[in-house]
Tab-separated table of C-alpha atoms and ligand atoms in Angstrom:
chain	number	residue	atom	x	y	z
H	1	MET	CA	304.991	27.063	130.040
H	2	ALA	CA	301.843	27.616	128.281
H	3	LYS	CA	301.031	25.048	125.481
H	4	SER	CA	300.490	27.775	122.855
H	5	LYS	CA	302.557	30.859	122.877
H	6	VAL	CA	303.104	33.724	120.187
H	7	ASN	CA	306.646	34.389	119.743
H	8	THR	CA	308.452	37.132	117.909
H	9	VAL	CA	311.340	36.076	115.911
H	10	PHE	CA	313.491	37.737	113.192
H	11	PHE	CA	314.085	36.238	109.720
H	12	CYS	CA	316.674	37.117	107.277
H	13	THR	CA	314.677	38.029	104.078
H	14	GLU	CA	317.684	36.985	101.963
H	15	CYS	CA	318.309	33.444	103.286
H	16	GLY	CA	315.636	32.613	105.891
H	17	TYR	CA	318.100	32.505	108.804
H	18	GLU	CA	316.022	32.674	112.136
H	19	SER	CA	317.114	34.454	115.119
H	20	SER	CA	315.393	35.640	118.464
H	21	LYS	CA	316.924	39.146	118.265
H	22	TRP	CA	317.423	41.758	115.506
H	23	MET	CA	320.804	41.993	113.989
H	24	GLY	CA	322.408	44.411	111.519
H	25	GLN	CA	324.106	41.565	109.563
H	26	CYS	CA	322.982	38.202	108.908
H	27	PRO	CA	325.407	35.670	110.368
H	28	ALA	CA	324.489	33.042	107.642
H	29	CYS	CA	324.437	35.073	104.392
H	30	LYS	CA	326.391	38.172	105.680
H	31	ALA	CA	323.806	40.532	104.030
H	32	TRP	CA	323.216	43.802	105.846
H	33	ASN	CA	319.822	45.070	107.104
H	34	THR	CA	317.710	42.039	106.042
H	35	PHE	CA	316.157	41.160	109.287
H	36	ALA	CA	312.300	41.503	109.486
H	37	GLU	CA	310.229	40.879	112.625
H	38	GLU	CA	307.588	38.269	112.573
H	39	THR	CA	305.228	36.527	114.913
H	40	ILE	CA	305.101	32.788	114.991
H	41	GLN	CA	302.974	30.532	117.072
H	42	LYS	CA	305.043	27.898	118.858
H	43	GLY	CA	303.963	24.857	120.887
H	44	SER	CA	300.529	24.460	119.212
H	45	GLY	CA	301.764	21.172	117.834
H	46	LYS	CA	300.683	22.394	114.361
H	47	SER	CA	303.758	24.363	113.260
H	48	GLY	CA	306.214	22.475	111.202
H	49	GLY	CA	303.215	20.510	109.841
H	50	TYR	CA	304.983	19.672	106.764
H	51	ALA	CA	307.695	17.723	108.504
H	52	ARG	CA	305.328	16.037	110.760
H	53	GLN	CA	303.063	14.882	108.070
H	54	GLU	CA	305.946	13.542	105.895
H	55	SER	CA	307.130	11.455	108.886
H	56	LEU	CA	303.565	9.932	109.375
H	57	ASN	CA	303.468	8.603	106.049
H	58	LYS	CA	304.969	5.203	106.467
H	59	SER	CA	307.390	4.463	103.661
H	60	ASN	CA	309.727	1.506	102.883
H	61	PRO	CA	312.844	1.612	100.922
H	62	VAL	CA	312.472	0.111	97.296
H	63	SER	CA	315.140	-1.497	94.991
H	64	ILE	CA	316.034	0.897	92.284
H	65	SER	CA	315.302	-1.757	89.606
H	66	GLN	CA	311.661	-2.245	90.868
H	67	ILE	CA	310.854	1.289	90.197
H	68	GLU	CA	308.808	1.179	86.982
H	69	MET	CA	309.052	3.963	84.463
H	70	GLY	CA	306.982	4.632	81.268
H	71	GLU	CA	308.596	5.570	77.850
H	72	ASP	CA	308.424	9.266	78.245
H	73	GLU	CA	307.106	10.401	81.547
H	74	ARG	CA	307.256	13.974	80.677
H	75	ILE	CA	304.104	16.071	79.808
H	76	LYS	CA	304.616	18.176	76.767
H	77	THR	CA	303.038	21.688	76.839
H	78	ARG	CA	303.521	22.044	72.974
H	79	ILE	CA	305.176	25.422	73.678
H	80	ASP	CA	308.797	24.176	72.603
H	81	GLU	CA	310.566	27.199	74.261
H	82	PHE	CA	308.908	26.300	77.586
H	83	ASP	CA	309.516	22.669	77.311
H	84	ARG	CA	313.095	23.065	76.494
H	85	VAL	CA	313.709	25.192	79.699
H	86	LEU	CA	312.159	22.511	81.724
H	87	GLY	CA	314.400	19.932	80.190
H	88	GLY	CA	312.065	18.614	77.722
H	89	GLY	CA	308.602	18.865	79.417
H	90	ILE	CA	306.800	18.778	82.685
H	91	VAL	CA	307.951	16.065	85.083
H	92	GLY	CA	305.345	14.548	87.174
H	93	GLY	CA	305.232	15.540	90.750
H	94	SER	CA	307.689	18.452	90.260
H	95	LEU	CA	307.395	21.792	91.997
H	96	VAL	CA	308.513	24.616	89.653
H	97	LEU	CA	308.982	28.272	90.781
H	98	ILE	CA	308.639	30.987	88.086
H	99	GLY	CA	309.956	34.421	89.217
H	100	GLY	CA	309.904	37.663	87.325
H	101	ASP	CA	309.182	41.434	87.701
H	102	PRO	CA	305.446	42.503	87.883
H	103	GLY	CA	303.864	42.613	84.519
H	104	ILE	CA	306.618	40.775	82.620
H	105	GLY	CA	303.915	38.021	81.679
H	106	LYS	CA	304.071	35.279	84.093
H	107	SER	CA	300.442	34.806	84.586
H	108	THR	CA	300.096	35.134	80.799
H	109	LEU	CA	302.616	32.392	80.168
H	110	LEU	CA	301.195	29.890	82.645
H	111	LEU	CA	297.676	30.547	81.486
H	112	GLN	CA	298.906	29.651	77.886
H	113	VAL	CA	300.563	26.490	79.275
H	114	CYS	CA	297.215	25.699	80.892
H	115	GLN	CA	295.371	26.290	77.630
H	116	ASN	CA	297.676	24.032	75.733
H	117	LEU	CA	297.494	21.267	78.364
H	118	SER	CA	293.677	21.428	78.633
H	119	ASN	CA	293.252	21.345	74.856
H	120	ASP	CA	295.263	18.237	74.944
H	121	HIS	CA	292.599	16.914	77.360
H	122	ARG	CA	294.630	16.998	80.562
H	123	ARG	CA	293.050	18.302	83.679
H	124	VAL	CA	294.562	21.441	84.798
H	125	LEU	CA	293.696	23.702	87.764
H	126	TYR	CA	294.648	27.470	87.728
H	127	ILE	CA	294.593	28.898	91.214
H	128	SER	CA	294.851	32.705	91.514
H	129	GLY	CA	295.119	34.663	94.585
H	130	GLU	CA	295.470	37.984	92.656
H	131	GLU	CA	292.746	38.218	90.046
H	132	SER	CA	289.085	37.397	89.970
H	133	LEU	CA	287.593	34.648	87.848
H	134	LYS	CA	286.183	37.324	85.450
H	135	GLN	CA	289.588	38.881	85.131
H	136	ILE	CA	291.344	35.506	84.237
H	137	LYS	CA	288.456	34.839	81.752
H	138	MET	CA	289.163	38.258	80.174
H	139	ARG	CA	292.694	37.440	79.616
H	140	ALA	CA	291.831	34.010	78.407
H	141	ILE	CA	289.584	35.548	75.776
H	142	ARG	CA	292.628	37.322	74.308
H	143	LEU	CA	294.568	34.072	74.219
H	144	GLY	CA	292.083	32.037	72.172
H	145	GLU	CA	290.291	28.690	72.544
H	146	PHE	CA	289.966	27.023	75.856
H	147	SER	CA	288.714	23.551	76.709
H	148	ASP	CA	286.523	22.448	79.648
H	149	SER	CA	289.247	20.625	81.279
H	150	LEU	CA	290.748	23.869	82.637
H	151	MET	CA	289.361	24.704	86.097
H	152	LEU	CA	289.865	28.006	87.687
H	153	LEU	CA	289.784	28.894	91.326
H	154	CYS	CA	290.260	31.903	93.308
H	155	GLU	CA	291.514	31.100	96.718
H	156	THR	CA	294.369	31.994	99.052
H	157	ASN	CA	293.863	29.511	101.949
H	158	LEU	CA	296.126	26.544	101.417
H	159	ALA	CA	293.979	24.256	103.434
H	160	MET	CA	291.163	24.978	100.874
H	161	ILE	CA	293.405	24.699	97.997
H	162	GLU	CA	294.642	21.281	99.145
H	163	GLU	CA	290.839	20.081	99.426
H	164	ASN	CA	290.269	21.368	96.009
H	165	ILE	CA	293.275	19.713	94.516
H	166	LYS	CA	292.098	16.417	96.193
H	167	THR	CA	288.621	16.658	94.792
H	168	SER	CA	289.275	17.817	91.324
H	169	ASN	CA	292.398	15.586	91.000
H	170	PRO	CA	294.354	17.634	88.104
H	171	GLU	CA	297.559	16.761	86.486
H	172	VAL	CA	299.057	20.224	86.675
H	173	VAL	CA	298.368	22.981	89.114
H	174	VAL	CA	299.361	26.642	88.782
H	175	ILE	CA	299.579	28.696	91.917
H	176	ASP	CA	299.674	32.512	91.141
H	177	SER	CA	301.319	33.663	93.295
H	178	ILE	CA	302.939	32.257	96.319
H	179	GLN	CA	303.035	35.780	98.069
H	180	THR	CA	299.252	35.871	98.267
H	181	MET	CA	298.939	32.377	99.790
H	182	TYR	CA	298.684	31.669	103.539
H	183	GLU	CA	298.757	28.673	105.735
H	184	GLU	CA	296.410	29.090	108.678
H	185	ASN	CA	298.770	27.804	111.402
H	186	THR	CA	301.452	30.245	110.635
H	187	ALA	CA	300.712	33.607	112.353
H	188	SER	CA	302.562	35.819	110.071
H	189	ALA	CA	300.987	37.791	107.178
H	190	PRO	CA	300.717	36.414	103.613
H	191	GLY	CA	303.931	37.517	101.702
H	192	SER	CA	306.207	37.255	104.768
H	193	VAL	CA	309.184	35.091	104.870
H	194	GLY	CA	307.648	32.492	107.259
H	195	GLN	CA	304.330	32.300	105.445
H	196	VAL	CA	306.025	31.875	102.035
H	197	ARG	CA	308.218	29.192	103.323
H	198	GLU	CA	305.299	27.336	104.980
H	199	SER	CA	303.042	27.695	101.964
H	200	THR	CA	305.840	26.307	99.820
H	201	ALA	CA	306.364	23.440	102.153
H	202	VAL	CA	302.597	22.429	102.022
H	203	LEU	CA	302.790	22.665	98.224
H	204	LEU	CA	305.996	20.476	97.994
H	205	ARG	CA	304.216	17.918	100.155
H	206	ILE	CA	301.182	17.898	97.794
H	207	ALA	CA	303.201	17.557	94.727
H	208	LYS	CA	305.491	14.745	95.997
H	209	SER	CA	302.744	12.738	97.678
H	210	THR	CA	300.326	12.941	94.764
H	211	GLY	CA	302.466	13.152	91.639
H	212	ILE	CA	300.826	16.397	90.542
H	213	SER	CA	303.035	18.925	88.874
H	214	ILE	CA	302.744	22.297	90.608
H	215	PHE	CA	303.898	25.712	89.158
H	216	ILE	CA	304.343	28.552	91.757
H	217	VAL	CA	304.567	32.154	90.557
H	218	GLY	CA	306.916	34.269	92.770
H	219	HIS	CA	307.348	37.973	92.649
H	220	VAL	CA	310.841	39.529	92.465
H	221	THR	CA	312.267	41.961	94.710
H	222	LYS	CA	314.143	45.057	93.556
H	223	GLU	CA	317.311	43.224	93.894
H	224	GLY	CA	316.106	40.610	91.561
H	225	ALA	CA	315.663	37.737	93.923
H	226	VAL	CA	312.435	35.963	94.381
H	227	ALA	CA	310.797	37.728	97.403
H	228	GLY	CA	310.946	35.730	100.517
H	229	PRO	CA	313.763	33.601	101.706
H	230	ARG	CA	316.423	32.394	99.252
H	231	MET	CA	315.756	28.875	100.587
H	232	LEU	CA	312.612	28.856	98.560
H	233	GLU	CA	314.915	28.089	95.592
H	234	HIS	CA	316.382	25.297	97.510
H	235	MET	CA	313.013	23.730	98.318
H	236	VAL	CA	311.608	23.558	94.681
H	237	ASP	CA	312.807	21.239	91.857
H	238	SER	CA	313.294	24.032	89.240
H	239	VAL	CA	313.502	27.697	89.221
H	240	LEU	CA	312.793	29.693	86.059
H	241	TYR	CA	313.058	33.353	85.792
H	242	PHE	CA	310.960	35.279	83.221
H	243	GLU	CA	312.862	38.529	82.271
H	244	GLY	CA	313.233	41.014	79.564
H	245	ASP	CA	313.041	44.699	79.132
H	246	ARG	CA	309.543	46.074	79.891
H	247	TYR	CA	309.687	48.321	76.973
H	248	ALA	CA	310.922	45.639	74.568
H	249	SER	CA	308.460	43.077	73.245
H	250	TYR	CA	310.651	39.983	73.687
H	251	ARG	CA	310.852	37.979	76.907
H	252	ILE	CA	313.293	35.430	77.979
H	253	LEU	CA	312.488	32.338	80.089
H	254	ARG	CA	315.811	31.483	81.912
H	255	GLY	CA	316.335	28.262	83.895
H	256	VAL	CA	318.535	28.849	86.899
H	257	LYS	CA	317.994	25.522	88.605
H	258	ASN	CA	316.657	22.370	87.146
H	259	ARG	CA	316.797	18.938	88.893
H	260	PHE	CA	315.538	17.218	85.639
H	261	GLY	CA	317.561	18.917	82.982
H	262	SER	CA	320.475	21.232	82.213
H	263	THR	CA	320.352	24.910	83.478
H	264	ASN	CA	321.129	27.994	81.472
H	265	GLU	CA	318.707	26.895	78.787
H	266	ILE	CA	316.654	29.695	77.670
H	267	GLY	CA	313.284	30.156	75.932
H	268	VAL	CA	312.548	33.325	73.839
H	269	PHE	CA	309.031	34.748	73.514
H	270	GLU	CA	307.536	37.817	72.102
H	271	MET	CA	304.668	39.638	73.784
H	272	ARG	CA	301.844	40.315	71.331
H	273	GLN	CA	298.258	41.565	71.466
H	274	ASP	CA	297.119	37.904	71.762
H	275	GLY	CA	299.579	36.741	74.315
H	276	LEU	CA	303.162	35.316	73.994
H	277	THR	CA	304.491	33.704	70.826
H	278	GLU	CA	307.544	31.623	70.669
H	279	VAL	CA	310.586	33.037	68.900
H	280	LYS	CA	312.045	30.010	67.102
H	281	ASN	CA	315.032	31.995	65.623
H	282	PRO	CA	316.265	34.449	68.223
H	283	SER	CA	319.260	35.541	66.276
H	284	GLU	CA	317.133	36.807	63.390
H	285	PHE	CA	314.989	38.524	65.845
H	286	MET	CA	317.930	40.246	67.630
H	287	LEU	CA	319.476	41.327	64.470
H	288	SER	CA	316.352	42.760	62.869
H	289	GLY	CA	316.705	46.480	62.439
H	290	LYS	CA	320.502	46.479	62.407
H	291	PRO	CA	321.763	49.757	60.853
H	292	GLN	CA	323.714	49.499	57.721
H	293	GLY	CA	327.327	50.979	57.401
H	294	ALA	CA	327.266	52.469	60.968
H	295	SER	CA	330.611	52.541	63.014
H	296	GLY	CA	330.501	50.966	66.512
H	297	CYS	CA	328.252	48.199	65.416
H	298	VAL	CA	329.620	44.629	65.673
H	299	VAL	CA	327.724	41.271	65.657
H	300	ALA	CA	328.850	38.870	68.236
H	301	CYS	CA	327.868	35.327	69.124
H	302	SER	CA	327.031	34.246	72.546
H	303	MET	CA	325.978	30.781	73.780
H	304	GLU	CA	322.678	30.791	75.836
H	305	GLY	CA	322.589	27.236	77.309
H	306	THR	CA	323.086	24.966	74.254
H	307	ARG	CA	321.936	27.569	71.711
H	308	PRO	CA	324.073	30.197	69.995
H	309	ILE	CA	322.481	33.593	69.561
H	310	LEU	CA	323.777	36.422	67.650
H	311	VAL	CA	323.527	39.935	69.013
H	312	GLU	CA	324.417	43.261	67.892
H	313	ILE	CA	326.727	45.141	70.062
H	314	GLN	CA	326.474	48.910	69.725
H	315	SER	CA	329.130	51.415	71.153
H	316	LEU	CA	329.517	55.079	71.129
H	317	VAL	CA	332.821	56.650	72.079
H	318	CYS	CA	333.138	60.427	72.107
H	319	GLN	CA	335.468	63.076	73.659
H	320	SER	CA	334.308	63.864	77.216
H	321	ASN	CA	333.640	67.250	78.441
H	322	LEU	CA	333.675	66.073	82.040
H	323	GLY	CA	336.626	65.600	84.474
H	324	ILE	CA	335.598	61.869	84.981
H	325	PRO	CA	334.353	60.511	81.741
H	326	ARG	CA	331.078	58.812	81.635
H	327	ARG	CA	330.967	55.181	81.021
H	328	GLN	CA	327.638	53.218	80.582
H	329	ALA	CA	326.868	49.588	79.727
H	330	ALA	CA	323.378	48.300	79.016
H	331	GLY	CA	322.859	44.564	78.615
H	332	CYS	CA	326.445	43.711	79.532
H	333	ASP	CA	328.602	43.813	82.559
H	334	TYR	CA	329.760	47.482	83.388
H	335	ASN	CA	332.913	46.351	85.018
H	336	ARG	CA	333.866	44.178	82.007
H	337	VAL	CA	333.535	47.036	79.769
H	338	ASN	CA	335.854	49.217	81.993
H	339	LEU	CA	338.220	46.289	82.006
H	340	LEU	CA	338.140	45.994	78.246
H	341	MET	CA	338.776	49.629	77.812
H	342	ALA	CA	341.775	49.572	80.118
H	343	VAL	CA	343.177	46.648	78.082
H	344	LEU	CA	342.646	48.717	74.849
H	345	GLU	CA	344.401	51.680	76.424
H	346	LYS	CA	347.378	49.802	77.801
H	347	ARG	CA	347.984	47.137	75.045
H	348	LEU	CA	347.059	49.193	72.045
H	349	GLY	CA	347.880	52.642	73.254
H	350	MET	CA	344.542	54.012	72.525
H	351	GLN	CA	343.779	57.322	74.337
H	352	LEU	CA	340.379	56.329	75.888
H	353	SER	CA	340.793	57.748	79.331
H	354	GLY	CA	339.365	60.962	78.088
H	355	CYS	CA	336.358	59.657	76.249
H	356	ASP	CA	332.829	58.886	77.332
H	357	ALA	CA	331.776	55.353	76.353
H	358	TYR	CA	328.377	53.852	75.993
H	359	VAL	CA	328.021	50.086	75.127
H	360	ASN	CA	324.626	48.613	74.393
H	361	MET	CA	323.295	45.127	73.351
H	362	ALA	CA	320.731	46.131	70.865
H	363	GLY	CA	317.267	44.524	71.364
H	364	GLY	CA	317.737	44.755	75.230
H	365	MET	CA	319.150	41.336	75.591
H	366	ARG	CA	321.417	40.831	78.679
H	367	ILE	CA	324.642	38.800	77.989
H	368	VAL	CA	327.431	38.149	80.523
H	369	GLU	CA	329.277	35.404	78.505
H	370	PRO	CA	333.091	36.353	78.221
H	371	ALA	CA	332.810	35.283	74.491
H	372	VAL	CA	331.397	38.537	73.635
H	373	ASP	CA	334.574	40.441	74.941
H	374	LEU	CA	335.964	40.578	71.399
H	375	GLY	CA	332.711	41.932	70.073
H	376	ILE	CA	332.478	44.633	72.803
H	377	ALA	CA	336.251	45.651	72.256
H	378	MET	CA	335.787	45.839	68.452
H	379	ALA	CA	332.657	47.844	68.688
H	380	ILE	CA	334.579	50.375	71.015
H	381	ILE	CA	337.491	50.538	68.567
H	382	SER	CA	335.262	50.861	65.635
H	383	SER	CA	333.404	53.834	67.225
H	384	TYR	CA	336.556	55.447	68.362
H	385	LYS	CA	338.170	55.326	64.927
H	386	ASN	CA	335.030	55.950	63.254
H	387	LYS	CA	335.532	53.049	60.992
H	388	VAL	CA	333.004	50.510	60.013
H	389	LEU	CA	333.406	46.774	60.404
H	390	ASP	CA	332.360	44.868	57.235
H	391	GLU	CA	328.632	44.076	57.817
H	392	LYS	CA	329.155	40.536	56.765
H	393	THR	CA	331.540	39.730	59.558
H	394	ALA	CA	330.666	38.282	62.934
H	395	VAL	CA	332.994	37.788	65.894
H	396	PHE	CA	333.428	35.905	68.995
H	397	GLY	CA	336.330	35.390	71.486
H	398	GLU	CA	337.402	36.181	75.187
H	399	ILE	CA	339.945	38.877	75.938
H	400	GLY	CA	342.629	38.358	78.519
H	401	LEU	CA	344.360	41.099	80.458
H	402	SER	CA	347.418	41.161	78.226
H	403	GLY	CA	345.267	41.718	75.122
H	404	GLU	CA	345.305	38.081	73.909
H	405	VAL	CA	342.232	36.560	72.435
H	406	ARG	CA	341.483	33.260	74.285
H	407	ALA	CA	339.700	30.194	73.134
H	408	VAL	CA	336.010	29.653	73.827
H	409	ASN	CA	333.933	26.525	73.912
H	410	PHE	CA	331.268	25.542	71.338
H	411	ALA	CA	333.076	27.162	68.577
H	412	GLU	CA	331.771	24.911	65.951
H	413	ALA	CA	327.992	25.654	67.022
H	414	ARG	CA	328.706	29.386	66.897
H	415	ILE	CA	330.132	29.204	63.504
H	416	LYS	CA	327.314	27.238	62.224
H	417	GLU	CA	324.716	29.795	63.574
H	418	ILE	CA	326.821	32.593	62.063
H	419	GLU	CA	326.877	30.847	58.781
H	420	LYS	CA	323.214	30.262	58.995
H	421	MET	CA	322.480	33.876	59.374
H	422	GLY	CA	324.175	34.645	56.092
H	423	PHE	CA	327.467	36.131	57.402
H	424	GLU	CA	330.536	35.633	55.114
H	425	ARG	CA	333.444	36.137	57.550
H	426	CYS	CA	334.060	35.296	61.180
H	427	ILE	CA	336.813	36.558	63.437
H	428	LEU	CA	337.598	34.011	66.104
H	429	PRO	CA	340.437	32.992	68.585
H	430	LYS	CA	343.194	31.180	66.742
H	431	ALA	CA	343.356	28.732	69.506
H	432	SER	CA	339.631	27.587	68.593
H	433	MET	CA	340.631	27.021	64.929
H	434	PRO	CA	341.701	23.444	65.314
H	435	HIS	CA	338.147	22.686	66.736
H	436	VAL	CA	336.207	23.777	63.661
H	437	LYS	CA	335.750	22.343	60.322
H	438	SER	CA	336.663	24.860	57.394
H	439	SER	CA	333.598	26.131	55.652
H	440	LYS	CA	333.140	26.833	51.876
H	441	THR	CA	330.887	29.688	52.212
H	442	MET	CA	332.509	31.328	55.100
H	443	LYS	CA	335.937	32.711	55.633
H	444	LEU	CA	337.466	32.023	59.148
H	445	ILE	CA	339.920	34.549	60.449
H	446	GLY	CA	341.785	33.330	63.560
H	447	VAL	CA	343.459	35.849	65.704
H	448	ASP	CA	345.813	35.786	68.694
H	449	SER	CA	345.402	39.192	69.984
H	450	VAL	CA	343.101	42.259	69.865
H	451	LYS	CA	345.752	43.866	67.848
H	452	GLU	CA	345.289	41.327	65.162
H	453	ALA	CA	341.629	41.646	65.285
H	454	ILE	CA	341.417	45.347	64.795
H	455	GLU	CA	343.418	45.104	61.650
H	456	GLN	CA	340.094	43.778	60.134
H	457	ILE	CA	338.309	46.967	60.835
V	501	TYD	P1	300.921	39.462	83.250
V	501	TYD	O1	300.993	38.025	82.697
V	501	TYD	O2	299.732	39.910	83.906
V	501	TYD	O3	302.216	39.773	84.152
V	501	TYD	P2	302.700	39.155	85.536
V	501	TYD	O4	301.689	38.036	85.880
V	501	TYD	O5	304.040	38.733	85.312
V	501	TYD	O6	302.548	40.264	86.489
V	501	TYD	O7	301.358	40.359	82.071
V	501	TYD	C1	300.740	41.465	81.885
V	501	TYD	C2	301.350	42.272	80.744
V	501	TYD	O8	301.330	41.638	79.442
V	501	TYD	C3	300.594	43.595	80.589
V	501	TYD	O9	301.539	44.732	80.587
V	501	TYD	C4	299.938	43.424	79.256
V	501	TYD	C5	300.647	42.431	78.463
V	501	TYD	N1	299.865	41.500	77.635
V	501	TYD	C6	299.952	41.759	76.270
V	501	TYD	O10	300.583	42.554	75.797
V	501	TYD	N2	299.126	40.843	75.516
V	501	TYD	C7	298.264	39.899	76.002
V	501	TYD	O11	297.757	39.156	75.224
V	501	TYD	C8	298.322	39.865	77.379
V	501	TYD	C9	297.407	38.760	78.044
V	501	TYD	C10	299.093	40.624	78.176
V	502	MG	MG1	300.265	37.868	87.405
């Protein structure tokens, strides 16, 4: 057999499963129609370079007590919302993937992180495969002052990038984006499954062997996953998603995986003319512009990680002219809305089956926590009955299939936030009442069922 041979293989674009023939369904992740053909060079002795190089580095086991640690090893970016999502700052030698739709602001966010770090006299290297140096500079001018310790590089060849990282020896490196990078020994095109995987493996090796923190930008496919194999998420230390409504100004940075901190933390930003600014009080931001005395509007409290956020839930219920009524949900789970409407119909005897219903989280926020159930149900009832819920009232609670209101966690934290935002009454699950302290300024109304809750409207 020849030493070097070009082979054709098929990769599942979802999970990276490799197969010698095309298949309709991936045997590993069971996704349909995800196989893509790629050519790979086998037998040249260079593929799988990552694994080889790792094993060449001779290493010995060390006792855990001998590993020396400084006081606080994390690098602070001075963007609190960003640091929080990372678990309190950048960990040395970490590989972090930032995914998001095109144009959402990934490059802007990372350039601002670089700006802050370089202004703190840290050496930072921003490598772009998408924009020219002039284009990056143009963006930088909008963002403000930069110091000399920020270095820019336009390069897509990973061998060159590794050289450059070695010579400039930065503390933090940004790769924008992984889909434009290529590793010479992998035959497939940049952006393909094999290439993205190999490139990430090279970056992982650099990060772990040098202690440099690397941020990778990854584009997101229509289905909402980082393009390339799902296993990319397994290779990196942390995965952050930058999301938000393209037409709304605010953006949310969400941690979905974090080896150095808790996941589900979010950072809230607003996109302005001069870049992204932090939103320190998201509740205030979400409730701004709330209509006064409108039926179908209810303020609910949801936990995003460790932070309670108040959102306004809007609902519109009207008689349908169609055989099958229209139901729409924006910012919450469509099936959950249908389920809650079925509960209201069966348990409260409300005639909703002939009604169109639209539910919307104002501000474009996306919330899937069951604790907003009570808010959604009350908004629907308020619109159906055309009665207004007192505007100084906020609600939270999960609804079960028999119409009961179930306890939720973090009740105390939610109530504190509701109180802070100037509400005077709170409707909450009766079962959560023993876990909260009574408040002087706020009336707490514990309810067992949706039936009890709607008496408040
Ligand atoms: P960008 O960071 O290029 O997005 P990504 O890297 O995720 O593709 O963000 C581009 C968008 O941000 C673009 O629509 C313009 C907007 N923007 C502002 O509104 N203000 C600014 O100061 C900057 C730099 C960008
Ligand atoms: Mg970009």
